[in-house]
Structure formats: structure tokens, C-alpha cells
Amino acid sequence: MTKTLTPSAALQQGFTDEAFAAFIAERSEPAWLTQLRREAWKTFQQTPLPDRSQEEWNRTDIRALRLEDFGLAPAGEHPGDLTPPLLGDSLQPCGELALVDSASAIIRWDDQLQQQGVLFGTLQKLVSAHAELLRPYLTNPLVDPATDKFAALSAACWSDGCLLYVPRNVKLSRPVHIRSVLAGGGCLLDRVLIVLDEGAEATVLAEAASADPQAPALQCGTVEIFLGPRANLRYVGVQDWGKGVWHFAHHKARLGREASLRWTVAALGSRLAKVNQHVVLAEPGASAQVDGVMFAEDSQHLSYHTLQHHMAGGCTSDLLYKGALQDRARIVWRGMIRVDPDAQKTDGYQRNDNLMLSEQARSDSIPGLEIMADDVKCSHGATTGRVDEEMIFYAAARGLTRKEATRLIVAGFFQQVFDRITIDQVRTALAQTIARRVQEFRSA
């Protein structure tokens, strides 16, 4: 089904007590959820903005961020025109939901899935209709609101979001598509909750974009993934915010016994992005494959921190992040494999490679291991290099321009990650998007 969308209401400037009171007053939610919001708001008020004196933030400078320039939007409906989807319509999703500014709406949904007990739609509506089912996941969230000021803001003021719940042994044959859109400037505080019960399977494609590629904006949100025993999830998250967007997010997944997660991340947009991506292998036999594609240009700053947390024995995690930078862009990747004392027979691996396309670009790669068990196989690696002029010359000798040669080199650099993406349309869309942005390489 299709929904007609109308313009949203204006922002209330600043994150003030008065704005928060008005935000709470206009919502119709269970009392326990309102209390959770109030507790998170108190944490937000008491928590200062992070600064470079903290180890996690010492390579990410947010002194130019003025939170008072943004604020909470009253509940509204979507603007009518959405940005064209990066992943296209060829995927034929069984469900599609758009999160735009302060509201959300289902664009497409296969009603037959509802008969199997699948829940998909706006979190705001479903949490009221299925409070007892969803309350455990919201009262015991994967992302602790006390993690930092942005996590607290998201927990207190998420205006809406998306829920996907797949019951036991139900398998979705087609993907679910989630689109987050900033219609102009302003603020988007969203929350995505994905729950797969025992033996369930699903594919989720999530993409984020701005209608105005230069408008100043703040996006702050969470993605929480709960996988039951033997559940299987493929999750693709593509971040392509406009160059005026401050992007802060916490993404976390918890895997049950013998659950499987294939998680692909693409970081392409924003002015500054600081994202924490955590995978918790909580029960024996769980496995996770995490793939990251990062491309930064102009003066973009992309900071992604990953954690592969092995809590139980016999689990496997494999992470591969690749980043390419041009102009004066900077990428920061900090990765950690943590193995708890009881997590024997762990097999963990992480790798980060960066390709510099200009003399002014900078990359920081910080892999790490915390091993507290003695029967494990864990390793990590990181590389950073520049385009080889000999490769440019070799391609030019065969009729390619320098720009075409650079694109060919970048495509080859990312191919190892693309080969790990099992969805053809996603692989093609990412390759084409990056190719369009690659400039001609010139050495100093």
C-alpha cells in the first residue's frame, strides 16, 4: 500500500526542558516507556559532550557542534517527495518503511506476513499495540543510554523508528527496506529494533540520505538487533547523509546460540560521523561476518569504532573494513576483539585497509585485542597506502585516462569486500556510487 505524505511541523529550537515536556505531552505511550524517556533525559542533561580528553574521542573533534542549533520536532507527517533510493526498487522488498524527520510511515507491506505473526512498521504504533512483547527489549536495551550524551538523547527523544519482529521458524523470502531521510535541515532521532526469534530468517536493507545535500542537520539514533537461537540475519546499512549532517549512532547486535549475522556497513556521507558498531556473541556457536566500505572526500570525518565481543565459547567473528580517502578527508577506525574468560575455542579476526587518494587525506587505524581466555585463535591486521603511479602509468599506456585508471584501482581495492556481499543489487549500487565520486589521482 502507498501513503500520501505531507510537510512536517517546524523544529523547536534547542534541547530544553520545555521542549522535552512538550514532546512527551503530545505522545500516547505506555507509562513505563514515558518513565524510561524521563530517566534518559535526566542522563542527557547530566552528561557533558564528549571531548578529545577521552580516549574514544581523541581523534574526533566536535567542538564546532552546537546542539542549541537543533531541537525536537513536534509529531508530524512526512513530506511528499523522498530522495531516490540508492538501492533501487529492483529488490522487490516485502516491506518498506520511511523515517523522515519527526515521523514514519509504511510505504509497502505484504499483508500475508502478518498472518504468520510478523510485525513490521513504525515502532511508535507497535509498542502500544504489543507492549508486553516489546517491553523486555526496550526496558533492557542493548545500547545503554549512559554510554554518552548522544545515546542518552536518542533514548529520551527518539521520535519514531522501525520495528521488525519475526516469530519462531518464520523465514522471510524477500528483504525488508528501511529508509531514513532528512527532508531538509533539522534533526532526526530514530530507533530501529530488529528481533528474530528462534530459527527465524530475514534480510534487512537500511539506507540513509538527505534531501538537501548541504543543509546543516543532526542525526542521532540506535540500531538494536536481537537474534535468537539459530536465527539468521543479513543486515545492510548504507549511510549517505548530506555533507552538512552531524551523524552519531550506536549499532549493537546480540547473537544467541548458533545464530548467524552477516552485517554490511557502507559509510559514504555526513560532515562528521561517529558510529559505534558492536557485535555480542552471547551464546555458544554464534557467528558474525562484518564488512565495511568507507569512502570520504572533501573535508569529511568518518570515525567508526567496532567491537567483536566473544562472551561464549565456540563462536566465530570475521571483520573486514576498507576505506578510501581523497581531498582533505579523514577516516578513523578503531577495532577491538574482546574474549571473555569463558569464551574458549574462539575464532576471531579483524582487518582494516585504507587507500589514500590525495596527499592531504589522513587515516587512523587502531586494531586491538583483549584476550582473557587461553584456547583461542585471534588475529588482526591493518594497512594504509597510496595509489601507485606505476599502476596509473600502466593503465594509461592502454588508453585509459588518469581518472579512469584511478577508478579502476579503487574498484579493485574494494573488490575483496564486494565479494563478501551476497546481494547483487547492493554490491552493484555501492560500486557505482563510489565510482562516481572518485577524482583523478595526482601525486605531489
Coordinates of C-alpha atoms in Angstrom, one line a residue:
M1 CA 0.0 0.0 0.0
T2 CA 1.1 3.6 -0.5
K3 CA 0.8 6.5 1.9
T4 CA 0.4 10.2 0.9
L5 CA 2.8 12.3 2.9
T6 CA 2.5 16.0 3.9
P7 CA 5.0 18.5 5.3
S8 CA 6.2 18.1 8.9
A9 CA 6.0 20.7 11.6
A10 CA 8.7 23.2 12.4
L11 CA 11.5 22.5 14.9
Q12 CA 11.5 23.8 18.4
Q13 CA 15.0 25.3 18.8
G14 CA 17.2 23.7 21.4
F15 CA 17.0 20.6 23.6
T16 CA 15.4 22.3 26.6
D17 CA 13.2 21.1 29.5
E18 CA 10.3 22.9 28.0
A19 CA 10.8 21.3 24.6
F20 CA 11.1 17.9 26.2
A21 CA 7.9 18.4 28.2
A22 CA 6.0 19.4 25.0
F23 CA 7.5 16.3 23.3
I24 CA 6.3 14.0 26.0
A25 CA 2.8 15.6 26.2
E26 CA 2.0 15.0 22.6
R27 CA 2.8 11.3 22.7
S28 CA 0.4 8.5 23.6
E29 CA 2.7 5.8 25.0
P30 CA 2.7 3.3 27.9
A31 CA 3.6 4.8 31.2
W32 CA 6.7 2.6 31.6
L33 CA 8.1 3.9 28.2
T34 CA 7.5 7.5 29.3
Q35 CA 9.4 6.8 32.5
L36 CA 12.3 5.3 30.5
R37 CA 12.4 8.5 28.4
R38 CA 12.4 10.7 31.5
E39 CA 15.3 8.8 33.0
A40 CA 17.3 9.0 29.8
W41 CA 16.6 12.8 29.6
K42 CA 18.0 13.2 33.1
T43 CA 21.1 11.3 32.0
F44 CA 21.3 13.6 28.9
Q45 CA 21.2 16.7 31.0
Q46 CA 23.8 15.5 33.4
T47 CA 26.2 14.2 30.7
P48 CA 28.6 16.6 29.1
L49 CA 29.5 16.5 25.4
P50 CA 32.5 14.2 24.8
D51 CA 35.8 15.8 24.1
R52 CA 39.3 14.8 23.0
S53 CA 40.5 14.2 26.5
Q54 CA 38.6 10.9 26.3
E55 CA 40.4 8.0 24.6
E56 CA 37.5 7.1 22.4
W57 CA 37.2 10.7 21.1
N58 CA 40.8 11.9 21.0
R59 CA 40.9 11.6 17.2
T60 CA 37.4 13.1 16.6
D61 CA 36.9 16.9 17.2
I62 CA 33.3 18.0 17.7
R63 CA 34.0 21.5 19.1
A64 CA 32.2 23.0 16.1
L65 CA 28.9 21.2 17.0
R66 CA 26.3 23.5 18.6
L67 CA 23.5 21.4 19.9
E68 CA 21.4 24.5 20.6
D69 CA 21.1 25.0 16.8
F70 CA 19.0 21.9 16.7
G71 CA 15.9 20.7 18.6
L72 CA 12.9 18.5 18.9
A73 CA 10.2 18.5 16.1
P74 CA 6.5 18.1 17.0
A75 CA 4.9 15.0 15.7
G76 CA 4.1 15.4 12.0
E77 CA 3.7 13.6 8.7
H78 CA 6.3 13.1 6.0
P79 CA 7.0 15.4 3.2
G80 CA 5.6 14.0 -0.1
D81 CA 8.9 13.7 -2.0
L82 CA 11.5 11.3 -0.8
T83 CA 15.1 11.1 -2.2
P84 CA 15.5 8.3 -4.8
P85 CA 16.6 5.1 -3.1
L86 CA 20.2 4.3 -3.6
L87 CA 19.5 0.5 -3.6
G88 CA 16.6 1.0 -6.1
D89 CA 13.3 -0.8 -6.4
S90 CA 14.6 -3.9 -8.2
L91 CA 14.9 -5.7 -4.8
Q92 CA 11.1 -6.0 -4.6
P93 CA 11.0 -5.9 -0.8
C94 CA 8.2 -7.5 1.2
G95 CA 8.0 -4.3 3.3
E96 CA 9.3 -0.8 3.1
L97 CA 9.2 1.9 5.8
A98 CA 10.3 5.5 5.6
L99 CA 11.6 7.5 8.6
V100 CA 11.5 11.2 7.7
D101 CA 12.4 13.9 10.2
S102 CA 9.9 13.5 13.0
A103 CA 7.6 10.8 11.8
S104 CA 7.4 7.5 9.9
A105 CA 5.1 5.7 7.6
I106 CA 4.8 2.3 5.9
I107 CA 5.2 2.7 2.1
R108 CA 4.8 -1.0 1.2
W109 CA 3.9 -4.2 3.2
D110 CA 2.9 -7.7 2.3
D111 CA -0.2 -8.4 4.4
Q112 CA 0.3 -12.1 4.2
L113 CA 3.2 -11.9 6.5
Q114 CA 1.0 -10.5 9.3
Q115 CA -0.8 -13.8 9.3
Q116 CA 2.4 -15.6 10.2
G117 CA 2.9 -13.3 13.2
V118 CA 5.5 -11.0 11.6
L119 CA 5.4 -7.4 12.9
F120 CA 6.8 -4.7 10.7
G121 CA 6.1 -1.0 11.0
T122 CA 6.5 2.2 13.0
L123 CA 7.9 1.5 16.5
Q124 CA 5.7 4.2 18.0
K125 CA 2.5 2.4 17.0
L126 CA 3.6 -1.1 17.5
V127 CA 5.0 -0.5 21.0
S128 CA 1.5 0.5 22.2
A129 CA -0.3 -2.4 20.4
H130 CA 2.2 -5.1 21.5
A131 CA 3.5 -3.6 24.8
E132 CA 4.1 -7.0 26.5
L133 CA 6.0 -8.4 23.6
L134 CA 8.3 -5.4 23.2
R135 CA 8.7 -4.2 26.7
P136 CA 11.6 -6.6 27.6
Y137 CA 13.7 -5.3 24.6
L138 CA 13.0 -1.6 25.5
T139 CA 13.5 -1.8 29.2
N140 CA 16.7 -3.8 28.8
P141 CA 18.2 -2.2 25.7
L142 CA 21.4 -3.3 24.1
V143 CA 22.6 0.3 23.9
D144 CA 22.9 1.8 27.4
P145 CA 21.6 5.4 27.5
A146 CA 24.5 6.2 29.8
T147 CA 27.1 5.4 27.2
D148 CA 27.4 9.0 26.1
K149 CA 25.4 12.1 25.7
F150 CA 24.2 11.1 22.2
A151 CA 23.0 7.7 23.4
A152 CA 21.0 9.4 26.2
L153 CA 19.5 11.9 23.7
S154 CA 18.4 9.1 21.4
A155 CA 16.9 7.0 24.2
A156 CA 15.0 10.0 25.6
C157 CA 13.8 11.6 22.4
W158 CA 13.5 9.1 19.6
S159 CA 10.6 10.5 17.7
D160 CA 9.8 7.3 15.8
G161 CA 11.5 4.3 14.4
C162 CA 11.1 0.9 12.8
L163 CA 10.3 -2.5 14.3
L164 CA 10.8 -5.9 12.6
Y165 CA 9.8 -8.9 14.7
V166 CA 10.0 -12.3 13.1
P167 CA 8.5 -15.2 15.1
R168 CA 10.0 -18.6 15.6
N169 CA 11.0 -20.5 12.4
V170 CA 9.4 -17.9 10.1
K171 CA 11.7 -17.1 7.1
L172 CA 11.2 -14.0 5.0
S173 CA 11.9 -14.8 1.4
R174 CA 12.2 -11.1 0.3
P175 CA 14.1 -8.3 2.1
V176 CA 12.7 -5.5 4.3
H177 CA 13.7 -2.0 3.2
I178 CA 14.1 0.9 5.8
R179 CA 14.7 4.4 4.5
S180 CA 15.8 7.2 6.8
V181 CA 15.6 10.7 5.2
L182 CA 16.4 14.2 6.4
A183 CA 13.9 16.3 4.4
G184 CA 15.9 19.5 4.9
G185 CA 17.9 20.7 7.8
G186 CA 16.9 20.0 11.4
C187 CA 17.1 16.9 13.5
L188 CA 16.3 13.2 13.1
L189 CA 16.3 11.0 16.2
D190 CA 15.3 7.5 15.2
R191 CA 15.4 4.0 16.6
V192 CA 15.5 0.6 14.8
L193 CA 14.6 -2.6 16.7
I194 CA 15.0 -5.9 15.0
V195 CA 14.1 -9.2 16.8
L196 CA 14.4 -12.6 15.2
D197 CA 13.1 -15.4 17.3
E198 CA 14.5 -18.9 17.3
G199 CA 15.1 -20.3 13.8
A200 CA 13.8 -17.1 12.1
E201 CA 15.5 -15.7 9.0
A202 CA 15.3 -12.2 7.4
T203 CA 17.2 -9.7 5.2
V204 CA 17.1 -6.0 6.2
L205 CA 18.3 -3.2 3.9
A206 CA 18.6 0.2 5.6
E207 CA 19.7 3.3 3.9
A208 CA 20.0 6.9 5.0
A209 CA 20.1 10.1 2.8
S210 CA 19.4 13.8 2.9
A211 CA 17.0 15.6 0.5
D212 CA 19.3 18.7 0.7
P213 CA 22.9 17.6 0.4
Q214 CA 24.3 20.7 2.1
A215 CA 21.7 21.6 4.8
P216 CA 23.0 21.5 8.4
A217 CA 21.4 18.8 10.4
L218 CA 21.8 16.4 13.4
Q219 CA 21.1 12.7 13.1
C220 CA 21.3 10.6 16.3
G221 CA 20.0 7.1 16.5
T222 CA 20.3 3.5 17.5
V223 CA 20.1 0.1 15.8
E224 CA 19.5 -2.9 18.1
I225 CA 19.4 -6.4 16.8
F226 CA 18.4 -9.4 18.9
L227 CA 18.9 -12.8 17.3
G228 CA 17.5 -15.9 19.0
P229 CA 19.0 -19.4 18.8
R230 CA 19.8 -20.5 15.2
A231 CA 18.3 -17.2 13.8
N232 CA 19.9 -15.9 10.6
L233 CA 20.0 -12.2 9.6
R234 CA 21.6 -10.3 6.7
Y235 CA 21.7 -6.6 7.5
V236 CA 22.9 -3.9 5.2
G237 CA 23.3 -0.3 6.4
V238 CA 24.2 2.4 3.9
Q239 CA 24.9 5.9 5.3
D240 CA 24.9 8.6 2.7
W241 CA 23.9 11.7 4.6
G242 CA 24.4 15.1 3.2
K243 CA 27.7 17.0 3.8
G244 CA 26.1 19.2 6.5
V245 CA 25.0 16.4 8.8
W246 CA 26.4 15.5 12.2
H247 CA 25.9 11.8 12.5
F248 CA 26.1 10.0 15.8
A249 CA 24.9 6.4 16.2
H250 CA 25.2 3.3 18.3
H251 CA 24.6 0.0 16.5
K252 CA 24.6 -3.2 18.5
A253 CA 23.7 -6.9 17.9
R254 CA 23.3 -9.8 20.4
L255 CA 23.5 -13.3 19.0
G256 CA 22.0 -16.3 20.6
R257 CA 23.2 -20.0 20.3
E258 CA 24.3 -20.9 16.8
A259 CA 22.8 -17.6 15.4
S260 CA 24.3 -16.1 12.3
L261 CA 24.7 -12.5 11.3
R262 CA 26.1 -11.0 8.1
W263 CA 26.4 -7.3 8.6
T264 CA 27.5 -4.9 5.8
V265 CA 28.2 -1.2 6.6
A266 CA 28.7 1.5 4.0
A267 CA 29.8 4.9 5.2
L268 CA 29.7 7.5 2.4
G269 CA 28.1 10.7 3.7
S270 CA 27.9 13.2 6.5
R271 CA 30.1 16.1 7.6
L272 CA 31.2 14.1 10.6
A273 CA 30.2 10.6 11.6
K274 CA 30.9 8.9 14.9
V275 CA 29.5 5.4 14.9
N276 CA 29.9 2.5 17.4
Q277 CA 29.2 -0.9 16.0
H278 CA 29.2 -3.8 18.4
V279 CA 28.5 -7.5 17.9
V280 CA 28.0 -9.6 21.1
L281 CA 28.3 -13.3 20.6
A282 CA 26.5 -14.2 23.8
E283 CA 25.9 -17.9 23.4
P284 CA 27.9 -20.9 22.0
G285 CA 28.2 -21.5 18.3
A286 CA 27.2 -18.0 17.2
S287 CA 29.0 -16.5 14.1
A288 CA 29.2 -13.0 12.7
Q289 CA 30.7 -11.6 9.5
V290 CA 31.1 -7.8 9.4
D291 CA 32.0 -5.9 6.2
G292 CA 32.7 -2.2 6.0
V293 CA 33.0 0.1 3.0
M294 CA 34.1 3.7 3.7
F295 CA 34.6 6.5 1.1
A296 CA 35.4 10.0 2.3
E297 CA 36.0 13.2 0.3
D298 CA 36.3 17.0 0.8
S299 CA 36.8 17.6 4.5
Q300 CA 34.6 14.7 5.7
H301 CA 35.5 13.0 9.0
L302 CA 34.3 9.4 9.4
S303 CA 35.0 7.7 12.7
Y304 CA 33.8 4.1 13.2
H305 CA 34.6 2.0 16.3
T306 CA 33.9 -1.7 16.1
L307 CA 33.8 -4.3 18.9
Q308 CA 33.6 -8.1 18.4
H309 CA 32.7 -9.3 21.9
H310 CA 33.0 -13.0 22.5
M311 CA 31.1 -13.9 25.6
A312 CA 30.6 -17.6 25.0
G313 CA 32.8 -20.4 23.7
G314 CA 32.9 -21.8 20.2
C315 CA 32.0 -18.6 18.4
T316 CA 33.4 -17.1 15.2
S317 CA 33.7 -13.4 14.1
D318 CA 35.3 -12.1 10.9
L319 CA 35.5 -8.3 10.3
L320 CA 36.9 -6.6 7.2
Y321 CA 36.7 -2.8 6.8
K322 CA 38.2 -0.9 3.8
G323 CA 38.3 2.8 3.4
A324 CA 39.4 5.2 0.5
L325 CA 40.0 8.9 1.0
Q326 CA 40.5 11.9 -1.2
D327 CA 40.9 15.6 -0.8
R328 CA 41.3 16.5 2.9
A329 CA 39.1 13.8 4.3
R330 CA 39.9 11.7 7.4
I331 CA 38.9 8.2 8.4
V332 CA 39.3 6.8 11.9
W333 CA 38.8 3.1 12.5
R334 CA 39.3 1.6 16.0
G335 CA 38.6 -2.1 16.3
M336 CA 38.6 -4.5 19.2
I337 CA 38.2 -8.2 19.7
R338 CA 37.3 -8.9 23.3
V339 CA 37.3 -12.5 24.5
D340 CA 35.8 -13.2 28.0
P341 CA 37.4 -15.9 30.3
D342 CA 34.7 -18.5 29.5
A343 CA 34.9 -18.0 25.7
Q344 CA 37.2 -20.8 24.9
K345 CA 37.6 -22.1 21.3
T346 CA 37.0 -18.5 20.0
D347 CA 38.0 -17.8 16.4
G348 CA 38.2 -14.0 15.8
Y349 CA 39.7 -11.9 13.0
Q350 CA 39.7 -8.3 12.1
R351 CA 41.3 -6.3 9.3
N352 CA 41.3 -2.7 8.1
D353 CA 42.8 -1.4 4.9
N354 CA 42.9 2.2 3.7
L355 CA 43.8 3.7 0.3
M356 CA 44.9 7.3 0.1
L357 CA 43.9 9.2 -3.0
S358 CA 45.5 12.5 -2.1
E359 CA 48.5 13.9 -0.1
Q360 CA 46.2 15.8 2.3
A361 CA 44.0 12.9 3.3
R362 CA 44.6 11.1 6.6
S363 CA 43.6 7.7 8.0
D364 CA 44.0 6.4 11.6
S365 CA 43.7 2.6 12.0
I366 CA 43.8 1.2 15.6
P367 CA 43.2 -2.6 15.9
G368 CA 43.2 -4.2 19.3
L369 CA 42.8 -7.5 21.2
E370 CA 41.6 -8.2 24.7
I371 CA 42.1 -11.9 25.3
M372 CA 41.1 -13.3 28.7
A373 CA 40.9 -17.0 27.6
D374 CA 43.7 -19.3 26.7
D375 CA 42.3 -21.5 24.0
V376 CA 41.6 -19.1 21.2
K377 CA 42.6 -18.1 17.7
C378 CA 42.5 -14.3 17.3
S379 CA 44.4 -12.0 15.0
H380 CA 44.2 -8.6 13.4
G381 CA 45.8 -6.5 10.7
A382 CA 45.8 -3.0 9.2
T383 CA 47.4 -1.4 6.1
T384 CA 47.5 2.1 4.7
G385 CA 48.9 3.0 1.3
R386 CA 48.7 5.4 -1.6
V387 CA 47.8 4.9 -5.3
D388 CA 50.9 3.6 -7.1
E389 CA 51.9 5.9 -10.0
E390 CA 53.2 2.8 -11.9
M391 CA 49.7 1.4 -11.9
I392 CA 48.4 4.7 -13.3
F393 CA 51.0 4.7 -16.0
Y394 CA 50.3 1.0 -16.9
A395 CA 46.6 1.8 -17.3
A396 CA 47.3 5.0 -19.2
A397 CA 49.5 3.1 -21.6
R398 CA 46.4 1.0 -22.5
G399 CA 44.3 4.0 -23.4
L400 CA 42.7 4.9 -20.0
T401 CA 42.6 8.5 -18.7
R402 CA 44.1 9.1 -15.2
K403 CA 40.6 9.4 -13.8
E404 CA 39.5 6.1 -15.4
A405 CA 42.7 4.5 -14.1
T406 CA 42.1 5.8 -10.6
R407 CA 38.5 4.4 -10.6
L408 CA 39.8 1.0 -11.7
I409 CA 42.3 0.9 -8.9
V410 CA 39.7 1.9 -6.3
A411 CA 37.3 -0.7 -7.6
G412 CA 40.0 -3.3 -7.3
F413 CA 40.8 -2.1 -3.8
F414 CA 37.2 -2.6 -2.6
Q415 CA 36.6 -5.9 -4.6
Q416 CA 37.5 -8.1 -1.6
V417 CA 34.7 -6.5 0.4
F418 CA 32.2 -6.6 -2.5
D419 CA 32.9 -10.3 -3.0
R420 CA 31.7 -10.9 0.6
I421 CA 28.3 -9.1 -0.1
T422 CA 25.8 -11.7 -1.2
I423 CA 23.2 -9.4 -2.6
D424 CA 24.0 -8.4 -6.2
Q425 CA 22.0 -5.2 -6.2
V426 CA 23.7 -3.9 -3.1
R427 CA 27.1 -4.8 -4.4
T428 CA 26.4 -3.0 -7.7
A429 CA 24.9 0.1 -6.1
L430 CA 27.9 0.6 -3.8
A431 CA 30.4 0.1 -6.6
Q432 CA 28.6 2.6 -8.9
T433 CA 28.2 5.2 -6.1
I434 CA 31.9 5.2 -5.2
A435 CA 33.0 5.2 -8.8
R436 CA 31.0 8.4 -9.5
R437 CA 32.8 10.2 -6.6
V438 CA 36.4 9.1 -7.4
Q439 CA 38.5 12.0 -8.7
E440 CA 41.7 11.9 -10.8
F441 CA 44.7 11.0 -8.6
R442 CA 47.6 13.4 -8.7
S443 CA 50.7 12.8 -6.6
A444 CA 52.6 15.7 -5.1

